[in-house]
mmCIF file of C-alpha atoms in Angstrom:
data_model
loop_
_atom_site.group_PDB
_atom_site.id
_atom_site.type_symbol
_atom_site.label_atom_id
_atom_site.label_comp_id
_atom_site.label_asym_id
_atom_site.label_seq_id
_atom_site.Cartn_x
_atom_site.Cartn_y
_atom_site.Cartn_z
ATOM 1 C CA MET A 1 -12.492 -4.512 3.705
ATOM 2 C CA LEU A 2 -8.847 -3.558 3.321
ATOM 3 C CA ARG A 3 -6.577 -6.309 1.984
ATOM 4 C CA CYS A 4 -3.310 -4.904 3.328
ATOM 5 C CA GLY A 5 -1.992 -7.340 5.941
ATOM 6 C CA LEU A 6 -5.262 -9.266 6.019
ATOM 7 C CA HIS A 7 -3.951 -12.711 5.073
ATOM 8 C CA TRP A 8 -0.193 -12.160 5.255
ATOM 9 C CA GLN A 9 1.761 -9.888 7.582
ATOM 10 C CA PRO A 10 5.533 -10.174 7.825
ATOM 11 C CA THR A 11 7.050 -8.232 10.717
ATOM 12 C CA ALA A 12 10.779 -8.449 10.022
ATOM 13 C CA VAL A 13 13.270 -8.736 7.170
ATOM 14 C CA ASP A 14 15.769 -11.535 7.778
ATOM 15 C CA ARG A 15 18.085 -10.912 4.829
ATOM 16 C CA VAL A 16 18.385 -9.214 1.445
ATOM 17 C CA ILE A 17 18.405 -11.508 -1.583
ATOM 18 C CA GLU A 18 18.695 -9.073 -4.501
ATOM 19 C CA ILE A 19 18.304 -5.394 -5.397
ATOM 20 C CA TYR A 20 16.785 -4.418 -8.743
ATOM 21 C CA PRO A 21 17.728 -1.244 -10.679
ATOM 22 C CA THR A 22 14.109 -0.049 -10.962
ATOM 23 C CA SER A 23 12.956 3.492 -10.247
ATOM 24 C CA THR A 24 11.888 2.439 -6.735
ATOM 25 C CA ARG A 25 14.944 0.182 -6.151
ATOM 26 C CA VAL A 26 12.835 -2.875 -5.363
ATOM 27 C CA ALA A 27 14.515 -5.332 -3.028
ATOM 28 C CA LYS A 28 13.823 -9.063 -2.981
ATOM 29 C CA VAL A 29 14.041 -10.037 0.677
ATOM 30 C CA LYS A 30 13.508 -12.984 2.989
ATOM 31 C CA THR A 31 11.000 -12.049 5.686
ATOM 32 C CA ASN A 32 9.750 -14.021 8.661
ATOM 33 C CA ALA A 33 6.675 -14.800 6.520
ATOM 34 C CA GLY A 34 8.489 -15.854 3.343
ATOM 35 C CA THR A 35 10.084 -14.239 0.321
ATOM 36 C CA ALA A 36 8.806 -10.797 -0.628
ATOM 37 C CA PHE A 37 9.468 -7.765 -2.774
ATOM 38 C CA LEU A 38 10.013 -4.586 -0.759
ATOM 39 C CA LYS A 39 9.753 -0.906 -1.698
ATOM 40 C CA GLY A 40 10.822 1.509 0.982
ATOM 41 C CA MET A 41 11.117 5.160 1.897
ATOM 42 C CA GLY A 42 13.799 7.316 0.378
ATOM 43 C CA ASN A 43 13.691 5.544 -2.982
ATOM 44 C CA PRO A 44 14.419 7.667 -6.086
ATOM 45 C CA ALA A 45 10.741 7.724 -7.122
ATOM 46 C CA GLY A 46 9.777 9.343 -3.820
ATOM 47 C CA ASN A 47 7.583 8.258 -0.943
ATOM 48 C CA GLN A 48 4.474 9.047 -2.999
ATOM 49 C CA SER A 49 5.329 5.961 -5.080
ATOM 50 C CA LEU A 50 4.636 3.855 -1.972
ATOM 51 C CA ALA A 51 1.293 5.563 -1.428
ATOM 52 C CA MET A 52 0.359 4.923 -5.056
ATOM 53 C CA GLU A 53 1.464 1.295 -4.766
ATOM 54 C CA LEU A 54 -0.754 0.727 -1.746
ATOM 55 C CA VAL A 55 -3.790 2.512 -3.192
ATOM 56 C CA GLY A 56 -3.423 0.712 -6.520
ATOM 57 C CA ALA A 57 -3.135 -2.707 -4.873
ATOM 58 C CA GLU A 58 -6.190 -2.085 -2.693
ATOM 59 C CA MET A 59 -8.270 -0.800 -5.620
ATOM 60 C CA ALA A 60 -7.330 -3.760 -7.830
ATOM 61 C CA SER A 61 -8.236 -6.151 -5.014
ATOM 62 C CA SER A 62 -11.583 -4.397 -4.503
ATOM 63 C CA LEU A 63 -12.385 -4.982 -8.177
ATOM 64 C CA GLY A 64 -11.675 -8.689 -7.855
ATOM 65 C CA LEU A 65 -8.387 -8.751 -9.754
ATOM 66 C CA PHE A 66 -5.720 -11.077 -8.371
ATOM 67 C CA VAL A 67 -3.047 -9.176 -6.442
ATOM 68 C CA PRO A 68 -0.360 -11.063 -4.488
ATOM 69 C CA ASN A 69 -0.724 -10.651 -0.730
ATOM 70 C CA PHE A 70 0.686 -7.316 0.384
ATOM 71 C CA ALA A 71 1.340 -5.544 3.670
ATOM 72 C CA VAL A 72 3.073 -2.616 5.314
ATOM 73 C CA LEU A 73 6.146 -3.700 7.252
ATOM 74 C CA GLU A 74 7.935 -1.484 9.756
ATOM 75 C CA LEU A 75 11.515 -1.705 8.514
ATOM 76 C CA ALA A 76 14.098 -1.537 11.300
ATOM 77 C CA GLU A 77 17.606 -2.728 12.149
ATOM 78 C CA ILE A 78 18.561 -4.271 8.794
ATOM 79 C CA GLU A 79 20.010 -1.915 6.179
ATOM 80 C CA ILE A 80 18.818 -2.476 2.629
ATOM 81 C CA PRO A 81 20.973 -0.840 -0.062
ATOM 82 C CA MET A 82 19.488 0.937 -3.083
ATOM 83 C CA LEU A 83 22.466 0.446 -5.389
ATOM 84 C CA ASP A 84 23.740 3.989 -6.038
ATOM 85 C CA HIS A 85 21.078 5.671 -3.887
ATOM 86 C CA GLY A 86 22.117 4.963 -0.315
ATOM 87 C CA THR A 87 19.944 2.732 1.842
ATOM 88 C CA ILE A 88 16.196 2.411 2.346
ATOM 89 C CA ALA A 89 15.058 4.578 5.252
ATOM 90 C CA PHE A 90 13.759 2.875 8.367
ATOM 91 C CA GLY A 91 9.997 3.087 8.795
ATOM 92 C CA PRO A 92 6.973 1.724 6.936
ATOM 93 C CA ALA A 93 7.752 -0.150 3.708
ATOM 94 C CA PHE A 94 5.445 -1.762 1.151
ATOM 95 C CA VAL A 95 5.957 -5.531 0.837
ATOM 96 C CA SER A 96 4.401 -7.959 -1.623
ATOM 97 C CA SER A 97 4.551 -11.733 -1.313
ATOM 98 C CA GLU A 98 6.475 -13.574 -4.029
ATOM 99 C CA VAL A 99 4.159 -15.596 -6.270
ATOM 100 C CA PRO A 100 5.498 -17.780 -9.109
ATOM 101 C CA CYS A 101 4.502 -16.189 -12.384
ATOM 102 C CA ILE A 102 4.988 -16.108 -16.134
ATOM 103 C CA THR A 103 5.723 -12.780 -17.803
ATOM 104 C CA SER A 104 3.822 -11.967 -20.974
ATOM 105 C CA ASP A 105 5.618 -12.594 -24.251
ATOM 106 C CA GLY A 106 3.137 -10.522 -26.242
ATOM 107 C CA SER A 107 1.559 -13.523 -27.947
ATOM 108 C CA PRO A 108 -2.116 -14.546 -27.546
ATOM 109 C CA ASN A 109 -1.158 -17.988 -26.220
ATOM 110 C CA LEU A 110 -1.159 -17.100 -22.529
ATOM 111 C CA LEU A 111 -4.426 -15.178 -22.847
ATOM 112 C CA ALA A 112 -6.079 -18.234 -24.388
ATOM 113 C CA ARG A 113 -5.284 -20.189 -21.214
ATOM 114 C CA LEU A 114 -6.991 -17.773 -18.809
ATOM 115 C CA SER A 115 -9.599 -19.201 -16.455
ATOM 116 C CA GLU A 116 -11.288 -15.771 -16.397
ATOM 117 C CA PRO A 117 -10.901 -14.099 -19.814
ATOM 118 C CA SER A 118 -13.162 -11.258 -18.613
ATOM 119 C CA ASP A 119 -10.281 -10.130 -16.368
ATOM 120 C CA ILE A 120 -8.704 -8.630 -19.496
ATOM 121 C CA ALA A 121 -11.508 -6.073 -19.891
ATOM 122 C CA LEU A 122 -11.467 -5.473 -16.141
ATOM 123 C CA LEU A 123 -7.726 -4.779 -16.196
ATOM 124 C CA VAL A 124 -8.132 -2.211 -18.994
ATOM 125 C CA ILE A 125 -10.928 -0.410 -17.128
ATOM 126 C CA PHE A 126 -8.870 -0.498 -13.916
ATOM 127 C CA ASP A 127 -5.685 0.816 -15.553
ATOM 128 C CA THR A 128 -7.706 3.557 -17.238
ATOM 129 C CA TRP A 129 -9.325 4.535 -13.934
ATOM 130 C CA ILE A 130 -5.944 4.868 -12.178
ATOM 131 C CA ARG A 131 -4.166 6.256 -15.271
ATOM 132 C CA ASN A 132 -1.494 3.549 -15.111
ATOM 133 C CA LEU A 133 1.415 4.532 -17.348
ATOM 134 C CA ASP A 134 3.541 1.608 -16.205
ATOM 135 C CA ARG A 135 1.752 -1.325 -17.864
ATOM 136 C CA CYS A 136 0.631 -0.198 -21.314
ATOM 137 C CA PRO A 137 0.585 3.582 -21.747
ATOM 138 C CA PRO A 138 -1.706 5.327 -24.253
ATOM 139 C CA PRO A 139 -0.277 5.468 -27.794
ATOM 140 C CA ASP A 140 0.359 9.224 -27.576
ATOM 141 C CA TYR A 141 2.597 8.904 -24.499
ATOM 142 C CA LEU A 142 6.256 9.905 -24.867
ATOM 143 C CA ASP A 143 7.280 6.242 -24.536
ATOM 144 C CA PRO A 144 4.211 4.159 -25.502
ATOM 145 C CA GLU A 145 6.030 0.810 -25.488
ATOM 146 C CA PRO A 146 4.069 -1.783 -23.453
ATOM 147 C CA ARG A 147 5.770 -2.881 -20.210
ATOM 148 C CA ARG A 148 5.105 -6.597 -20.429
ATOM 149 C CA ASP A 149 7.108 -7.295 -17.278
ATOM 150 C CA ASN A 150 4.043 -5.795 -15.512
ATOM 151 C CA LEU A 151 1.670 -8.160 -17.329
ATOM 152 C CA CYS A 152 2.001 -11.435 -15.470
ATOM 153 C CA PHE A 153 0.186 -14.749 -15.213
ATOM 154 C CA THR A 154 0.117 -17.302 -12.423
ATOM 155 C CA ARG A 155 -1.211 -20.855 -12.220
ATOM 156 C CA ASP A 156 -4.908 -21.417 -11.581
ATOM 157 C CA GLY A 157 -5.205 -25.196 -11.633
ATOM 158 C CA ALA A 158 -4.666 -26.302 -15.216
ATOM 159 C CA LYS A 159 -5.238 -22.751 -16.439
ATOM 160 C CA LEU A 160 -3.788 -19.299 -15.739
ATOM 161 C CA LYS A 161 -5.009 -16.082 -14.162
ATOM 162 C CA LEU A 162 -3.833 -12.519 -14.539
ATOM 163 C CA MET A 163 -1.626 -11.288 -11.719
ATOM 164 C CA VAL A 164 -1.799 -7.535 -11.167
ATOM 165 C CA ILE A 165 1.362 -5.928 -9.779
ATOM 166 C CA ASP A 166 3.323 -2.664 -9.652
ATOM 167 C CA HIS A 167 1.276 0.531 -9.245
ATOM 168 C CA SER A 168 3.946 2.979 -8.098
ATOM 169 C CA HIS A 169 3.614 5.123 -11.262
ATOM 170 C CA CYS A 170 -0.125 5.714 -11.540
ATOM 171 C CA PHE A 171 -2.643 8.533 -11.091
ATOM 172 C CA VAL A 172 -0.276 11.457 -11.898
ATOM 173 C CA GLU A 173 3.069 11.905 -13.627
ATOM 174 C CA GLY A 174 4.507 14.523 -11.267
ATOM 175 C CA ALA A 175 3.938 15.416 -7.624
ATOM 176 C CA ILE A 176 0.527 14.289 -6.465
ATOM 177 C CA GLU A 177 0.037 17.465 -4.420
ATOM 178 C CA ASP A 178 0.423 19.519 -7.605
ATOM 179 C CA GLU A 179 -1.514 17.400 -10.094
ATOM 180 C CA ILE A 180 -4.270 15.395 -8.426
ATOM 181 C CA GLY A 181 -6.722 18.316 -8.532
ATOM 182 C CA SER A 182 -6.286 18.929 -12.247
ATOM 183 C CA PRO A 183 -9.443 18.684 -14.408
ATOM 184 C CA HIS A 184 -7.357 16.563 -16.809
ATOM 185 C CA PHE A 185 -7.124 13.846 -14.157
ATOM 186 C CA VAL A 186 -10.878 13.391 -14.456
ATOM 187 C CA ASP A 187 -11.502 13.997 -18.154
ATOM 188 C CA ASP A 188 -8.397 12.305 -19.609
ATOM 189 C CA ALA A 189 -10.110 10.314 -22.372
ATOM 190 C CA ARG A 190 -7.151 8.081 -23.204
ATOM 191 C CA ILE A 191 -7.299 4.332 -22.638
ATOM 192 C CA TYR A 192 -4.587 2.743 -20.514
ATOM 193 C CA GLY A 193 -3.549 -0.913 -20.310
ATOM 194 C CA ARG A 194 -4.723 -1.726 -23.839
ATOM 195 C CA PHE A 195 -2.127 -4.226 -24.984
ATOM 196 C CA PRO A 196 -2.449 -5.058 -28.696
ATOM 197 C CA GLU A 197 -3.089 -8.728 -27.916
ATOM 198 C CA PHE A 198 -6.105 -7.746 -25.766
ATOM 199 C CA GLU A 199 -8.244 -6.559 -28.693
ATOM 200 C CA ALA A 200 -10.136 -9.815 -29.254
ATOM 201 C CA TYR A 201 -11.295 -9.739 -25.615
ATOM 202 C CA LEU A 202 -12.473 -6.124 -25.474
ATOM 203 C CA LYS A 203 -16.095 -6.742 -26.420
ATOM 204 C CA GLU A 204 -19.094 -4.805 -25.181
ATOM 205 C CA ALA A 205 -20.443 -7.395 -22.714
ATOM 206 C CA PRO A 206 -17.254 -7.957 -20.654
ATOM 207 C CA LEU A 207 -16.511 -4.228 -20.752
ATOM 208 C CA ARG A 208 -19.964 -3.414 -19.381
ATOM 209 C CA ARG A 209 -19.439 -5.957 -16.599
ATOM 210 C CA ALA A 210 -16.065 -4.375 -15.854
ATOM 211 C CA VAL A 211 -17.577 -0.897 -15.687
ATOM 212 C CA ALA A 212 -20.326 -2.209 -13.380
ATOM 213 C CA LYS A 213 -17.658 -3.623 -11.040
ATOM 214 C CA MET A 214 -15.823 -0.303 -11.074
ATOM 215 C CA THR A 215 -18.939 1.717 -10.272
ATOM 216 C CA SER A 216 -19.768 -0.656 -7.421
ATOM 217 C CA ILE A 217 -16.738 0.737 -5.572
ATOM 218 C CA ASP A 218 -18.227 3.588 -3.547
ATOM 219 C CA ALA A 219 -16.698 6.724 -2.066
ATOM 220 C CA ALA A 220 -16.540 5.219 1.426
ATOM 221 C CA THR A 221 -14.370 2.363 0.124
ATOM 222 C CA ILE A 222 -12.056 4.718 -1.744
ATOM 223 C CA ALA A 223 -11.780 6.946 1.343
ATOM 224 C CA GLU A 224 -10.894 3.955 3.509
ATOM 225 C CA ILE A 225 -8.191 2.946 1.018
ATOM 226 C CA VAL A 226 -6.615 6.391 0.610
ATOM 227 C CA ASN A 227 -6.742 7.146 4.321
ATOM 228 C CA SER A 228 -4.978 3.860 5.110
ATOM 229 C CA ILE A 229 -1.727 5.246 3.682
ATOM 230 C CA PRO A 230 0.886 5.514 6.464
ATOM 231 C CA SER A 231 1.358 9.151 7.411
ATOM 232 C CA ALA A 232 5.112 8.848 6.856
ATOM 233 C CA TRP A 233 4.480 8.440 3.126
ATOM 234 C CA GLY A 234 2.242 11.510 2.819
ATOM 235 C CA PRO A 235 0.381 13.184 1.244
ATOM 236 C CA SER A 236 -1.470 15.770 3.347
ATOM 237 C CA GLN A 237 -5.087 15.181 4.355
ATOM 238 C CA GLN A 238 -6.151 17.934 1.988
ATOM 239 C CA THR A 239 -4.480 16.110 -0.887
ATOM 240 C CA ARG A 240 -5.988 12.792 0.227
ATOM 241 C CA ASP A 241 -9.461 14.318 0.233
ATOM 242 C CA MET A 242 -8.897 15.674 -3.270
ATOM 243 C CA TRP A 243 -7.557 12.286 -4.420
ATOM 244 C CA ILE A 244 -10.735 10.567 -3.184
ATOM 245 C CA ALA A 245 -13.024 13.109 -4.847
ATOM 246 C CA GLN A 246 -11.113 12.974 -8.136
ATOM 247 C CA LEU A 247 -11.154 9.163 -8.246
ATOM 248 C CA MET A 248 -14.926 9.190 -7.856
ATOM 249 C CA ALA A 249 -15.316 11.871 -10.523
ATOM 250 C CA ARG A 250 -13.057 9.922 -12.892
ATOM 251 C CA GLN A 251 -15.039 6.767 -12.187
ATOM 252 C CA LEU A 252 -18.161 8.522 -13.474
ATOM 253 C CA HIS A 253 -16.326 9.842 -16.527
ATOM 254 C CA ILE A 254 -15.076 6.376 -17.485
ATOM 255 C CA ALA A 255 -18.495 4.833 -16.919
ATOM 256 C CA THR A 256 -20.027 7.193 -19.466
ATOM 257 C CA SER A 257 -17.271 7.207 -22.081
ATOM 258 C CA ALA A 258 -14.882 4.234 -22.039
ATOM 259 C CA ILE A 259 -17.069 1.652 -23.788
ATOM 260 C CA ASP A 260 -17.793 3.971 -26.722
ATOM 261 C CA THR A 261 -14.044 4.591 -27.011
ATOM 262 C CA LEU A 262 -13.102 0.912 -26.813
ATOM 263 C CA VAL A 263 -15.869 -0.602 -28.953
ATOM 264 C CA PRO A 264 -16.719 0.868 -32.381
ATOM 265 C CA GLN A 265 -20.458 1.372 -32.857
ATOM 266 C CA GLY A 266 -20.595 -1.311 -35.525
ATOM 267 C CA GLN A 267 -19.251 -3.885 -33.082
ATOM 268 C CA MET A 268 -21.657 -3.226 -30.213
ATOM 269 C CA ASP A 269 -23.430 -6.254 -28.711
ATOM 270 C CA VAL A 270 -20.913 -8.689 -30.159
#
């Protein structure tokens, strides 16, 4: 079942609170359903960044990771500036509900407070599946520095849980129409999302459970997710069909290779 708009569906932006100088010019806004972060059409990263954001959020939710409520809002009437890039175009925009959170400081202290430590392995498998360069890129990337502002924690009673946000720079580095069909999309053997402080949690058992969750997501679910993208954001149906097929092929590749890459043979069954 799609999560978009399921539990939270704002229909109007009342006012703009703040604009951030990110690649998508995220706006913090007050909607008729509460405070939200909005990414809209015409942003410098292109409308494909909105499609990637939606697909990433739906896929993370399908895996059982915690994603703040999100929806597609039809932006109209109110103009939202994008700093030096004009204003957000009217039409469908991606909105995510504001959830109080703590940003990672790189220490193991926050990880030790997790109610579900196995979410760490699940996040690494997820980020590797979607080739997420915007959380912790592979070490051979041009700028491999971890983006800890995309590694967040929120309260879960007396403990914490991982909060998974920001997927506008996943899957491909360039235009999705040009790159999604590449064999490298499927056979890219690099691991994504592997923060240094995660190492103690990347054991064989939680990784196998994470892979099992990933492979439980079938082609029909992925097709429903990709085909839910508003047409105004693109891409073409041909590209969507290729995206679906490539995600399923990459899923198989990760299922047969990621654990051997992440866990040295001498540490198996620890």
